[in-house]
CSV table of C-alpha atoms in Angstrom, one decimal:
chain,number,residue,atom,x,y,z
X,12,MET,CA,4.4,-76.6,25.2
X,13,ASN,CA,5.8,-79.9,23.6
X,14,GLU,CA,6.7,-78.2,20.4
X,15,GLU,CA,10.2,-77.0,20.2
X,16,TYR,CA,10.5,-73.4,19.7
X,17,HIS,CA,12.4,-72.2,16.9
X,18,ALA,CA,13.2,-68.3,17.2
X,19,PRO,CA,14.2,-66.2,14.1
X,20,THR,CA,18.0,-66.2,13.7
X,21,LEU,CA,20.5,-64.9,11.1
X,22,ASN,CA,21.0,-68.6,10.1
X,23,SER,CA,17.3,-69.0,9.2
X,24,TYR,CA,17.5,-65.7,7.4
X,25,ILE,CA,20.3,-66.7,5.2
X,26,ALA,CA,18.9,-70.1,4.7
X,27,LYS,CA,16.2,-68.4,2.6
X,28,THR,CA,18.5,-66.7,0.1
X,29,GLN,CA,20.0,-68.0,-3.0
X,30,HIS,CA,23.6,-68.2,-3.5
X,31,GLU,CA,26.2,-70.1,-5.5
X,32,ILE,CA,29.2,-69.5,-3.2
X,33,ARG,CA,28.7,-70.4,0.6
X,34,PRO,CA,27.9,-67.4,2.4
X,35,THR,CA,29.2,-66.1,5.7
X,36,ILE,CA,28.0,-64.0,8.7
X,37,VAL,CA,30.5,-61.3,9.8
X,38,LEU,CA,30.9,-61.0,13.6
X,39,ALA,CA,32.9,-58.0,14.7
X,40,ALA,CA,34.1,-56.5,18.0
X,41,PHE,CA,36.9,-53.9,18.9
X,42,GLU,CA,38.9,-53.2,21.8
X,43,GLY,CA,38.4,-49.5,22.7
X,44,TRP,CA,35.6,-46.9,23.5
X,45,ASN,CA,32.8,-49.4,22.7
X,46,ASP,CA,34.2,-52.3,24.7
X,47,ALA,CA,33.4,-51.4,28.4
X,48,GLY,CA,34.9,-54.1,30.7
X,49,SER,CA,36.5,-55.7,27.5
X,50,ALA,CA,33.1,-57.8,27.5
X,51,ALA,CA,32.5,-57.8,23.7
X,52,THR,CA,36.1,-58.6,22.8
X,53,ASP,CA,36.3,-61.2,25.5
X,54,ALA,CA,33.1,-62.7,24.3
X,55,VAL,CA,34.5,-63.1,20.7
X,56,ARG,CA,37.8,-64.5,22.0
X,57,LEU,CA,35.9,-67.2,24.1
X,58,LEU,CA,33.9,-67.8,20.7
X,59,LEU,CA,37.1,-68.3,18.9
X,60,GLU,CA,38.7,-70.5,21.7
X,61,SER,CA,35.6,-72.7,21.6
X,62,ASN,CA,35.5,-73.5,17.8
X,63,ALA,CA,38.0,-74.5,15.2
X,64,HIS,CA,39.0,-71.5,13.0
X,65,GLU,CA,41.5,-70.4,10.4
X,66,HIS,CA,43.2,-67.0,10.1
X,67,VAL,CA,42.0,-65.2,7.0
X,68,ALA,CA,43.6,-61.8,7.1
X,69,THR,CA,45.3,-58.9,9.1
X,70,VAL,CA,44.3,-55.2,8.9
X,71,GLY,CA,46.8,-53.0,10.7
X,72,GLU,CA,49.1,-50.6,9.1
X,73,ASP,CA,50.9,-47.9,11.0
X,74,ASP,CA,48.5,-45.2,9.2
X,75,PHE,CA,45.6,-46.6,11.4
X,76,TYR,CA,47.1,-46.1,14.8
X,77,ASP,CA,48.6,-43.4,17.2
X,78,TYR,CA,51.0,-45.6,19.1
X,79,GLN,CA,51.1,-43.1,22.0
X,80,PHE,CA,47.4,-43.6,22.4
X,81,THR,CA,47.2,-47.4,21.6
X,82,ARG,CA,50.6,-48.7,22.9
X,83,PRO,CA,52.0,-51.9,21.3
X,84,LYS,CA,53.0,-54.6,23.9
X,85,THR,CA,56.0,-56.7,24.2
X,86,ARG,CA,56.3,-60.2,25.3
X,87,ARG,CA,58.8,-62.8,25.7
X,88,THR,CA,59.1,-65.9,23.7
X,89,GLY,CA,61.3,-68.9,23.4
X,90,THR,CA,63.4,-67.1,20.9
X,91,GLY,CA,63.4,-63.5,22.4
X,92,ARG,CA,61.3,-60.6,22.8
X,93,VAL,CA,58.6,-59.6,20.4
X,94,VAL,CA,56.5,-56.6,19.7
X,95,ASP,CA,52.7,-57.2,19.2
X,96,TRP,CA,51.4,-54.0,17.3
X,97,PRO,CA,47.8,-53.0,17.6
X,98,CYS,CA,45.9,-54.6,14.4
X,99,THR,CA,42.6,-56.3,13.6
X,100,GLU,CA,42.6,-59.9,12.9
X,101,ILE,CA,40.1,-61.8,10.6
X,102,PHE,CA,39.3,-65.5,11.2
X,103,LYS,CA,36.9,-67.9,9.6
X,104,ILE,CA,34.8,-70.5,11.5
X,105,HIS,CA,33.4,-73.3,9.3
X,106,LEU,CA,29.9,-74.4,10.3
X,107,PRO,CA,28.9,-77.0,7.7
X,108,GLN,CA,25.7,-77.9,9.6
X,109,ALA,CA,24.5,-74.3,9.4
X,110,ALA,CA,23.4,-72.2,6.3
X,111,ALA,CA,26.6,-69.8,6.7
X,112,ASP,CA,30.1,-69.9,8.0
X,113,LEU,CA,31.2,-67.2,10.4
X,114,LEU,CA,33.9,-64.4,9.5
X,115,VAL,CA,35.1,-63.2,12.8
X,116,VAL,CA,36.6,-59.7,12.9
X,117,LEU,CA,38.5,-59.0,16.2
X,118,GLY,CA,40.9,-56.1,16.7
X,119,VAL,CA,41.5,-52.6,18.2
X,120,GLU,CA,39.6,-49.5,17.2
X,121,PRO,CA,41.8,-47.4,14.9
X,122,THR,CA,42.8,-44.0,15.5
X,123,PHE,CA,43.0,-42.8,11.9
X,124,LYS,CA,41.3,-43.3,8.4
X,125,TRP,CA,38.3,-45.2,9.7
X,126,GLN,CA,36.6,-45.1,6.2
X,127,THR,CA,39.9,-46.9,4.5
X,128,PHE,CA,40.0,-49.2,7.6
X,129,CYS,CA,36.5,-50.3,7.1
X,130,SER,CA,36.9,-50.7,3.3
X,131,ARG,CA,39.8,-53.1,3.9
X,132,ILE,CA,37.5,-55.3,6.2
X,133,ILE,CA,34.6,-55.0,3.5
X,134,LYS,CA,36.8,-56.2,0.9
X,135,VAL,CA,37.9,-59.4,2.8
X,136,ALA,CA,34.2,-60.0,3.7
X,137,GLN,CA,33.0,-59.7,0.1
X,138,SER,CA,35.5,-62.1,-1.0
X,139,HIS,CA,34.0,-64.6,1.5
X,140,ASN,CA,30.4,-63.7,0.3
X,141,ALA,CA,29.3,-61.9,3.3
X,142,HIS,CA,25.4,-61.8,3.6
X,143,ALA,CA,25.0,-60.2,7.0
X,144,VAL,CA,27.0,-58.3,9.6
X,145,LEU,CA,26.6,-58.3,13.5
X,146,THR,CA,28.8,-55.9,15.4
X,147,LEU,CA,29.0,-56.3,19.2
X,148,GLY,CA,29.5,-53.6,21.9
X,149,ALA,CA,29.5,-53.0,25.6
X,150,LEU,CA,28.7,-49.6,27.2
X,151,LEU,CA,28.9,-48.2,30.7
X,152,ALA,CA,25.5,-47.3,32.1
X,153,ASP,CA,23.6,-46.3,35.1
X,154,VAL,CA,22.4,-49.8,35.7
X,155,PRO,CA,22.7,-51.9,38.9
X,156,HIS,CA,24.8,-54.9,39.0
X,157,THR,CA,22.2,-56.7,41.1
X,158,ARG,CA,19.8,-56.8,38.1
X,159,PRO,CA,19.9,-58.7,34.8
X,160,VAL,CA,22.4,-57.2,32.3
X,161,PRO,CA,20.4,-55.0,29.9
X,162,THR,CA,21.0,-56.1,26.2
X,163,SER,CA,19.7,-55.1,22.9
X,164,LEU,CA,19.7,-56.1,19.3
X,165,ALA,CA,19.0,-53.3,16.8
X,166,SER,CA,19.1,-52.8,13.0
X,167,ASP,CA,18.1,-50.1,10.4
X,168,ASP,CA,17.4,-52.8,7.8
X,169,PRO,CA,13.8,-53.5,7.3
X,170,ARG,CA,14.4,-57.2,6.4
X,171,PHE,CA,16.2,-57.8,9.7
X,172,GLN,CA,13.5,-55.9,11.6
X,173,GLU,CA,10.9,-58.0,10.2
X,174,HIS,CA,12.6,-61.4,10.5
X,175,LEU,CA,14.2,-60.9,13.8
X,176,ARG,CA,11.3,-58.6,15.3
X,177,ILE,CA,13.8,-56.0,16.1
X,178,SER,CA,13.7,-52.3,15.8
X,179,ALA,CA,16.2,-49.5,14.6
X,180,SER,CA,18.4,-47.8,17.3
X,181,THR,CA,17.2,-44.3,18.1
X,182,TYR,CA,20.7,-43.3,19.2
X,183,GLU,CA,22.2,-40.1,18.0
X,184,GLY,CA,25.5,-38.7,18.9
X,185,PRO,CA,29.2,-39.6,19.0
X,186,THR,CA,29.9,-43.1,17.8
X,187,GLY,CA,32.7,-45.7,17.5
X,188,ILE,CA,34.1,-48.2,14.8
X,189,PRO,CA,31.4,-50.8,15.4
X,190,SER,CA,28.6,-48.3,14.3
X,191,VAL,CA,30.7,-47.0,11.4
X,192,LEU,CA,31.4,-50.5,10.1
X,193,GLY,CA,27.9,-51.4,10.1
X,194,VAL,CA,26.9,-48.3,8.1
X,195,GLU,CA,29.8,-49.0,5.7
X,196,PHE,CA,28.7,-52.6,5.1
X,197,GLU,CA,25.2,-51.2,4.4
X,198,ARG,CA,26.5,-48.9,1.7
X,199,TYR,CA,27.6,-52.1,-0.1
X,200,GLY,CA,24.1,-53.7,0.2
X,201,ILE,CA,25.2,-56.0,3.1
X,202,PRO,CA,22.6,-55.5,5.9
X,203,SER,CA,23.8,-54.9,9.5
X,204,LEU,CA,22.7,-55.4,13.0
X,205,SER,CA,24.2,-54.5,16.3
X,206,LEU,CA,24.2,-56.2,19.7
X,207,TRP,CA,24.8,-54.2,22.8
X,208,ALA,CA,25.3,-54.9,26.5
X,209,GLN,CA,25.3,-52.5,29.4
X,210,LEU,CA,27.9,-52.6,32.3
X,211,SER,CA,27.4,-50.9,35.7
X,212,HIS,CA,29.6,-47.9,35.4
X,213,TYR,CA,30.8,-48.2,39.1
X,214,VAL,CA,32.4,-51.4,38.4
X,215,ALA,CA,33.8,-50.6,34.9
X,216,GLN,CA,37.2,-52.4,35.1
X,217,SER,CA,37.9,-55.6,33.0
X,218,PRO,CA,37.4,-58.3,33.0
X,219,SER,CA,33.5,-58.3,33.3
X,220,PRO,CA,32.3,-61.8,33.1
X,221,ARG,CA,28.8,-61.1,33.8
X,222,VAL,CA,28.4,-58.8,30.9
X,223,GLN,CA,30.6,-61.1,28.6
X,224,LEU,CA,28.0,-64.0,29.5
X,225,ALA,CA,25.0,-61.8,28.6
X,226,ILE,CA,26.6,-61.1,25.2
X,227,ILE,CA,27.3,-64.8,24.5
X,228,GLU,CA,23.8,-65.8,25.5
X,229,LEU,CA,22.2,-63.3,23.1
X,230,LEU,CA,24.9,-64.2,20.5
X,231,GLU,CA,23.8,-67.8,20.6
X,232,GLU,CA,20.2,-66.8,20.0
X,233,VAL,CA,20.8,-65.2,16.6
X,234,ILE,CA,23.9,-67.0,15.2
X,235,PRO,CA,24.4,-70.9,14.9
X,236,VAL,CA,27.0,-71.3,17.5
X,237,SER,CA,27.2,-72.7,20.9
X,238,VAL,CA,30.0,-71.6,23.5
X,239,PRO,CA,30.9,-73.7,26.6
X,240,ASP,CA,30.4,-71.4,29.4
X,241,GLN,CA,30.4,-73.1,32.7
X,242,LYS,CA,33.7,-71.6,33.7
X,243,LEU,CA,32.6,-68.0,32.8
X,244,ARG,CA,29.3,-68.8,34.8
X,245,GLU,CA,31.5,-69.6,37.8
X,246,ASP,CA,33.5,-66.4,37.2
X,247,THR,CA,30.3,-64.4,37.0
X,248,LEU,CA,29.1,-65.8,40.4
X,249,ALA,CA,32.4,-64.8,41.9
X,250,TRP,CA,32.5,-61.5,40.2
X,251,LYS,CA,29.0,-60.5,41.5
X,252,HIS,CA,29.8,-61.9,45.0
X,253,GLY,CA,32.8,-59.7,45.2
X,254,VAL,CA,31.0,-56.4,44.0
X,255,ASP,CA,28.1,-57.3,46.5
X,256,GLU,CA,30.8,-57.2,49.3
X,257,LEU,CA,32.3,-54.0,48.2
X,258,ALA,CA,29.0,-52.3,47.9
X,259,ALA,CA,28.0,-53.6,51.4
X,260,ALA,CA,31.3,-52.2,52.8
X,261,ASP,CA,30.7,-48.7,51.7
X,262,PRO,CA,27.4,-47.1,52.8
X,263,ASP,CA,27.4,-44.5,50.1
X,264,VAL,CA,27.9,-47.2,47.4
X,265,ALA,CA,25.1,-49.3,48.8
X,266,LYS,CA,22.8,-46.4,48.8
X,267,TYR,CA,23.6,-45.6,45.4
X,268,VAL,CA,23.2,-49.0,44.2
X,269,GLU,CA,19.6,-49.1,46.0
X,270,GLN,CA,18.6,-45.9,44.1
X,271,LEU,CA,19.7,-47.6,40.7
X,272,GLU,CA,17.7,-50.7,41.7
X,273,GLN,CA,14.5,-48.6,42.4
X,274,ALA,CA,14.8,-46.5,39.1
X,275,THR,CA,15.4,-49.7,37.1
X,276,ASP,CA,12.5,-51.5,38.6
X,277,THR,CA,10.2,-48.7,38.1
X,278,SER,CA,11.2,-48.1,34.5
X,279,GLU,CA,10.7,-51.8,33.7
X,280,LEU,CA,7.2,-52.0,35.0
X,281,PRO,CA,5.7,-50.8,31.6
X,282,GLU,CA,7.6,-53.6,29.8
X,283,ALA,CA,5.8,-56.2,31.6
X,284,SER,CA,3.4,-56.9,28.7
X,285,GLY,CA,2.2,-60.2,27.5
X,286,GLU,CA,4.8,-60.1,24.5
X,287,SER,CA,7.8,-59.3,26.5
X,288,ILE,CA,6.9,-62.0,29.1
X,289,ALA,CA,6.5,-64.5,26.4
X,290,ARG,CA,9.8,-63.4,24.9
X,291,GLU,CA,11.7,-63.9,28.2
X,292,PHE,CA,9.9,-67.3,28.6
X,293,GLU,CA,11.2,-68.5,25.5
X,294,ARG,CA,14.6,-67.4,26.2
X,295,TYR,CA,14.4,-69.4,29.4
X,296,LEU,CA,13.3,-72.6,27.8
X,297,ARG,CA,16.3,-72.4,25.3
X,298,ARG,CA,18.7,-71.8,28.2
X,299,ARG,CA,17.2,-74.6,30.2
X,300,GLY,CA,17.4,-77.0,27.2
X,301,LYS,CA,21.1,-76.1,26.8
X,302,TYR,CA,22.0,-76.7,30.3
X,303,ARG,CA,20.4,-80.2,30.4
X,304,LYS,CA,22.0,-81.2,27.4
X,305,ASP,CA,25.6,-79.7,28.1
X,306,SER,CA,25.7,-79.9,32.1
X,307,PRO,CA,23.7,-80.8,35.0
X,308,GLY,CA,23.8,-77.3,36.3
X,309,SER,CA,21.0,-75.1,37.3
X,310,ASP,CA,19.5,-72.4,35.5
X,311,PHE,CA,21.3,-69.1,36.0
X,312,ASP,CA,20.0,-65.5,36.0
X,313,ILE,CA,22.3,-62.9,34.7
């Protein structure tokens, strides 16, 4: 076990391709239906706060939003009050040590003209030589807060499935802008994959640091970035302690959480295969190496 493990990543995928213009990986998250507990967008905000970046473009015309549904916000500044309108911002993070830079899309799910909205983002991405797209989302689910946060990576692209050892999503039904954006990118020959995390539906309010942390840890496994997360880990511990206390104070909630725990533990028994155990051990080793390098803190189970 002395050899360092090198997991397949989007960085290693792009490193194998031929390109004259430096490529980018598009990372996208949107406030709204696909952002339970604001976990996906908060994860991207922390990524931007932790890395030098430049503003590239804004997508946010009146035609895209119903302002009675997605309200603009006012705030005071040194020169007076300003109005922040719902929009989507695009930033670039330069990663000279990696095979690709990051093109970060962060905004609000539009109300209208989704195809036009996606085409605007794709046009910007093409001008920055986008080679891959990773969309982030968080959803409410019947999962207990006392167990590790369920996360998943999925892609319909055979190249990603082979390189990252992942499968296609089997979901069919109502969808949000992250999924639509991924499909639209595929139409232009740019492969996409999606990262999802599940939030316990009985603690759906934001912020949700525990789910945010789960997204960041999986994000760090597939793209060449590192996000300082000590403060987020402290917030996660405080959040979990608070939810534990609330659940213990209500017998009905405590019983419901116990039922979810039993259902979760039973459903995960068939997954205890040699391959899944090895995969989790690999993730553990990477996390341990990160903490030893960045901080003296102990390992943390989300």
